[in-house]
Short mmCIF file of C-alpha atoms and ligand atoms in Angstrom, two decimals:
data_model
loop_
_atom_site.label_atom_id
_atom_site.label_comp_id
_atom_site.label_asym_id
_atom_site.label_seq_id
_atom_site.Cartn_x
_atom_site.Cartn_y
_atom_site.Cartn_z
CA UNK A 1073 127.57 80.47 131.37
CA UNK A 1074 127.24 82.08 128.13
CA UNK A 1075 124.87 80.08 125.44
CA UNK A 1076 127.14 79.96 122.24
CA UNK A 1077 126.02 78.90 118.51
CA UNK A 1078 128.43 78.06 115.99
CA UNK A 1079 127.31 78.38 112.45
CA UNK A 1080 129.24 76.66 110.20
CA UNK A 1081 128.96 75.19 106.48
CA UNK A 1082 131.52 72.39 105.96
CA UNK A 1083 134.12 70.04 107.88
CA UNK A 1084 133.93 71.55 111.05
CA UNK A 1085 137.61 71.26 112.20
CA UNK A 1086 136.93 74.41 114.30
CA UNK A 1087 133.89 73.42 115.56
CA UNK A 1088 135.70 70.63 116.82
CA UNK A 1089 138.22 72.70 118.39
CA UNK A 1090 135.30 74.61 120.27
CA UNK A 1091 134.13 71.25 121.47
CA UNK A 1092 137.19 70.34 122.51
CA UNK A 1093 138.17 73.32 124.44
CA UNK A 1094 135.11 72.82 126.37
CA UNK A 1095 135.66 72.91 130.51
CA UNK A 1096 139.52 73.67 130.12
CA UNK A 1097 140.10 76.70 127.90
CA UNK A 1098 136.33 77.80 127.32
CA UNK A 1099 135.17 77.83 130.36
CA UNK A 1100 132.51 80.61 130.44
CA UNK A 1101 130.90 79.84 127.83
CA UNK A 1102 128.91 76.71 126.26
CA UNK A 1103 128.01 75.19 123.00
CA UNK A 1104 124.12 74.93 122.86
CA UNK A 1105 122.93 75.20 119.51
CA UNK A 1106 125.10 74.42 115.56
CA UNK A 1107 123.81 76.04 112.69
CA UNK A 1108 124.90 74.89 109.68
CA UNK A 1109 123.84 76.52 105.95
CA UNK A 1110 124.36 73.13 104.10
CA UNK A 1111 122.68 69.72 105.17
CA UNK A 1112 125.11 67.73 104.08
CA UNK A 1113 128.37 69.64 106.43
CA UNK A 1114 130.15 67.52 108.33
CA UNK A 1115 130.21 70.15 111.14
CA UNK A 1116 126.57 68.70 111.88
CA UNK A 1117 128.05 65.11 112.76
CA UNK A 1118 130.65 66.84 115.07
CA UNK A 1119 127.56 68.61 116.59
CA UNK A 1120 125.62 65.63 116.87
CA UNK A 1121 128.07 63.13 118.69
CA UNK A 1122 128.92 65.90 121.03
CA UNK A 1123 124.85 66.04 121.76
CA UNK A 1124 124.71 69.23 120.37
CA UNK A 1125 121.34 70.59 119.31
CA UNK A 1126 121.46 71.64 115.57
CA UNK A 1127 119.31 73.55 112.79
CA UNK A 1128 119.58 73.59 108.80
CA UNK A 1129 118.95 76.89 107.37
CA UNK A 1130 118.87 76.93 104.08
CA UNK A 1131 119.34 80.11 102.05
CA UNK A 1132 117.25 78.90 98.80
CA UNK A 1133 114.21 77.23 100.83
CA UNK A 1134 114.41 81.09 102.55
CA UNK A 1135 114.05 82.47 98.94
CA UNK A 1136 116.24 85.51 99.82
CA UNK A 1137 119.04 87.31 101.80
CA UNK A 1138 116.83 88.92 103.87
CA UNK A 1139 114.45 85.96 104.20
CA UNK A 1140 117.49 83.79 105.70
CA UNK A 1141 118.78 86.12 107.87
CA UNK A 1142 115.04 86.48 109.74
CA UNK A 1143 115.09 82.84 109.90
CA UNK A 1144 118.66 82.54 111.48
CA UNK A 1145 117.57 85.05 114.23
CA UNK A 1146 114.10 83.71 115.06
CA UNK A 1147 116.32 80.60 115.62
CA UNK A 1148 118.98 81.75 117.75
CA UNK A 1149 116.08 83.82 119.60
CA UNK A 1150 114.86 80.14 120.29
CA UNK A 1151 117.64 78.94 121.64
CA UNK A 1152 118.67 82.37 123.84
CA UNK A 1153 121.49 82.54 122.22
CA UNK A 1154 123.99 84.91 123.71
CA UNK A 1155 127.39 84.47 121.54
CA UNK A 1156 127.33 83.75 117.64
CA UNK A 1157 131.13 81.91 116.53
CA UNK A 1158 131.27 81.69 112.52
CA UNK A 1159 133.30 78.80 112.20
CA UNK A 1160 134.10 78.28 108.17
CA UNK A 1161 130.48 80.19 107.56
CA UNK A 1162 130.20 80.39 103.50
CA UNK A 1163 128.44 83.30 103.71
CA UNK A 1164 127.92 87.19 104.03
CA UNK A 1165 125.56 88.39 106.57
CA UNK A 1166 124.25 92.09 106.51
CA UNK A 1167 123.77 94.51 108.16
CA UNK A 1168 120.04 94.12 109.02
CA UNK A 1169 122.03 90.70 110.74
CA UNK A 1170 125.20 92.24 111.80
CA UNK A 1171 123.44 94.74 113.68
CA UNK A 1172 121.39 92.66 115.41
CA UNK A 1173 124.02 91.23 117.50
CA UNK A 1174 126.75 94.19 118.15
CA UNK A 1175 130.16 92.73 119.59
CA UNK A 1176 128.50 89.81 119.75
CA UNK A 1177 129.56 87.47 116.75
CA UNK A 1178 132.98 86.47 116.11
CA UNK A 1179 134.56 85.30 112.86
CA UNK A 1180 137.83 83.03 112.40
CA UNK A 1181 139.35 84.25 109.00
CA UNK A 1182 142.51 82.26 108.21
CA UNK A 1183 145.17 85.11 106.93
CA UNK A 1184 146.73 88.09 108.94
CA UNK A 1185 143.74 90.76 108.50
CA UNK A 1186 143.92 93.43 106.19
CA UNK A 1187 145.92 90.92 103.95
CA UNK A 1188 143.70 88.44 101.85
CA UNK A 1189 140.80 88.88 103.21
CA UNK A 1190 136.94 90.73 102.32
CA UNK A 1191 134.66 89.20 99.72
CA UNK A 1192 135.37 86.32 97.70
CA UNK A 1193 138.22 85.47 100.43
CA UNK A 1194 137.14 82.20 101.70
CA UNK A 1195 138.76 78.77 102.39
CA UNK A 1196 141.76 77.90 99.91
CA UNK A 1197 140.94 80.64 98.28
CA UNK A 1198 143.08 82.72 100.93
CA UNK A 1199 145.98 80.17 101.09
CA UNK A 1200 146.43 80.79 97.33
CA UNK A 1201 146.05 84.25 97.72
CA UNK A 1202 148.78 84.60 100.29
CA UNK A 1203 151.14 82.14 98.12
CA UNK A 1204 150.76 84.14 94.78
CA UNK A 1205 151.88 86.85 96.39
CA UNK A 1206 155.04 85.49 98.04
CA UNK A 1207 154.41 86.30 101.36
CA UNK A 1208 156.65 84.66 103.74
CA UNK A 1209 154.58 84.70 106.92
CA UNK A 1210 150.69 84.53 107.17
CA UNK A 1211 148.45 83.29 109.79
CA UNK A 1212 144.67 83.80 111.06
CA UNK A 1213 142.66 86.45 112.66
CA UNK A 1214 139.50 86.11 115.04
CA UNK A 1215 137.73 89.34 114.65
CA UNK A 1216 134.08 90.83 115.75
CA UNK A 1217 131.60 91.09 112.98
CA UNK A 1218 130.19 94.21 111.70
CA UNK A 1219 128.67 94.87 108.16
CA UNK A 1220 131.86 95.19 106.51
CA UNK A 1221 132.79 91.69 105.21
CA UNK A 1222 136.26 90.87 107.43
CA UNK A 1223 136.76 94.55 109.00
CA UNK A 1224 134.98 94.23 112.20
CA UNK A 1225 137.25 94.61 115.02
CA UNK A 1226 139.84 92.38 115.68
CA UNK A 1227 140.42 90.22 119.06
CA UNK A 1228 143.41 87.71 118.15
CA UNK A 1229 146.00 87.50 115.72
CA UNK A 1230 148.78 84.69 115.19
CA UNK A 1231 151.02 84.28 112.55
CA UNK A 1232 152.56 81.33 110.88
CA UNK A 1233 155.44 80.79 108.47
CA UNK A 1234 154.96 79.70 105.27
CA UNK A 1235 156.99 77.05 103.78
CA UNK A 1236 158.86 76.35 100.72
CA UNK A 1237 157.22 73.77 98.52
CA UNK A 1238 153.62 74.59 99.91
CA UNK A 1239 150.32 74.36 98.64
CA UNK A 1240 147.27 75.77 99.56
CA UNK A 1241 146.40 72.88 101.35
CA UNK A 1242 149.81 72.23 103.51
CA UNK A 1243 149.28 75.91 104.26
CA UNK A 1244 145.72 75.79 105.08
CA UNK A 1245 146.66 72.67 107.47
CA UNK A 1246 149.55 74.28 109.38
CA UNK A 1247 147.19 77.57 109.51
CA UNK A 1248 144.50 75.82 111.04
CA UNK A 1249 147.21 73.11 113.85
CA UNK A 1250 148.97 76.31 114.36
CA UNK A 1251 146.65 79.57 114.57
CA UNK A 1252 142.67 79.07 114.20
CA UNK A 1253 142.45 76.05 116.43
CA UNK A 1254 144.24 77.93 118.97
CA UNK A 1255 142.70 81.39 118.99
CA UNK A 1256 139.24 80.02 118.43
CA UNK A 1257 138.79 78.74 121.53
CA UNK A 1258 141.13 81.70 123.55
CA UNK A 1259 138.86 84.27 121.56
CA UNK A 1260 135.44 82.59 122.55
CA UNK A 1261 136.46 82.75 125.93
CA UNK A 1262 137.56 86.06 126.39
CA UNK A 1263 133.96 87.43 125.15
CA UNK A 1264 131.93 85.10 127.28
CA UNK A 1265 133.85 86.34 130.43
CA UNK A 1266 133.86 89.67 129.75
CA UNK A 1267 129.95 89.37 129.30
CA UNK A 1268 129.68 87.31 131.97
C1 LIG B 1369 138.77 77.70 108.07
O1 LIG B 1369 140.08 77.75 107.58
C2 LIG B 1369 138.24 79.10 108.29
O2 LIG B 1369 139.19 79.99 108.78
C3 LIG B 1369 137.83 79.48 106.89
O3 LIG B 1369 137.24 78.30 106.36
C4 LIG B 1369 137.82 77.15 107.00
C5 LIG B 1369 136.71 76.32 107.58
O4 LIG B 1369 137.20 75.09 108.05
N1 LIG B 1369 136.93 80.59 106.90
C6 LIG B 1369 136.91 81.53 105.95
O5 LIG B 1369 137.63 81.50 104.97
C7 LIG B 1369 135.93 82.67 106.19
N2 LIG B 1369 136.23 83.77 105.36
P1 LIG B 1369 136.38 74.20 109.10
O6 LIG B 1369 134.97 73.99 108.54
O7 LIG B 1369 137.15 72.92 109.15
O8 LIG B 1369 136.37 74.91 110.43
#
């Protein structure tokens, strides 16, 4: 099997849909190691009751971009780390990351990619984005990483209608039940059995 690491930076929902999907739908691949960029995520206590192995990497204690990035290798290095799932990661990696680790990180983005999405799209953010501009059907991409932030290639789409009356966070909800949670999983999959 495939060793995956999630990193992740708050509430973990689809962390928890990794874990979930764990011996049915992800089947080649498992979770070994959770890296989260904030102590105080929740994703860690999903991580933790699943008896998942988990670091804290903190950008600031790193002192700089590059600093962080050497430290989140030398721990996935650790761990032999094959796969790399961003799951709600809050932050840009580079290319002196990106690189690293060709084909071989995956990103969940919640809007149909090229719409709403590249830097300073993140979280609600996106959901408001979409609904300011009247879109009537949205949804969430899992794409490969590369140094462009959000253009990497993509591997799943699914969309999902928006409603009348929503907000960003009915829409970020039904985005999440309906698409990410999903295609997470399905995605992961499909790269740890073609590596495999
Ligand atoms: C998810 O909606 C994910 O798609 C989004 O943040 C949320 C994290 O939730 N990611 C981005 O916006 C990345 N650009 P979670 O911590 O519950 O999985």
């Amino acid at each position: 099997m495939k060793r995956i690491a999630v990193l992740v930076s708050g509430g973990g929902t689809n962390l928890q849909a990794l874990i979930d999907a764990q011996g049915s739908v992800l089947k080649s691949g498992k979770i070994t190691l959770v890296v989260a960029n904030n102590a105080n995520a929740y994703a860690l206590e999903r991580a933790k009751k699943a008896g998942i192995e988990t670091s804290v990497v903190l950008k600031k204690e790193c002192g700089s971009q590059a600093a962080f990035e050497e430290r989140l290798k030398e721990v996935l290095t650790e761990h032999q780390i094959d796969i790399i799932v961003l799951a709600g990661f809050m932050t840009i990696l580079t290319e002196n990351f990106t690189n690293c680790y060709p084909k071989r990180i995956l990103n969940v983005h919640p809007s149909l990619i090229p719409s709403f999405c590249g830097e300073g799209f993140y979280g609600l953010r996106v959901h408001q984005a979409a609904l300011d501009y009247g879109v009537k059907v949205t949804g969430a991409t899992v794409h490969f990483v590369n140094e462009i932030p959000d253009g990497g290639e993509i591997i799943a789409q699914k969309a999902v209608c928006i409603e009348d009356g929503d907000t960003p966070e009915t829409l970020q909800r039904r985005v999440m039940e309906q698409a990410e949670w999903v295609l997470l999983p399905q995605a992961a999959e499909k790269v740890c059995k073609e590596l495999l």
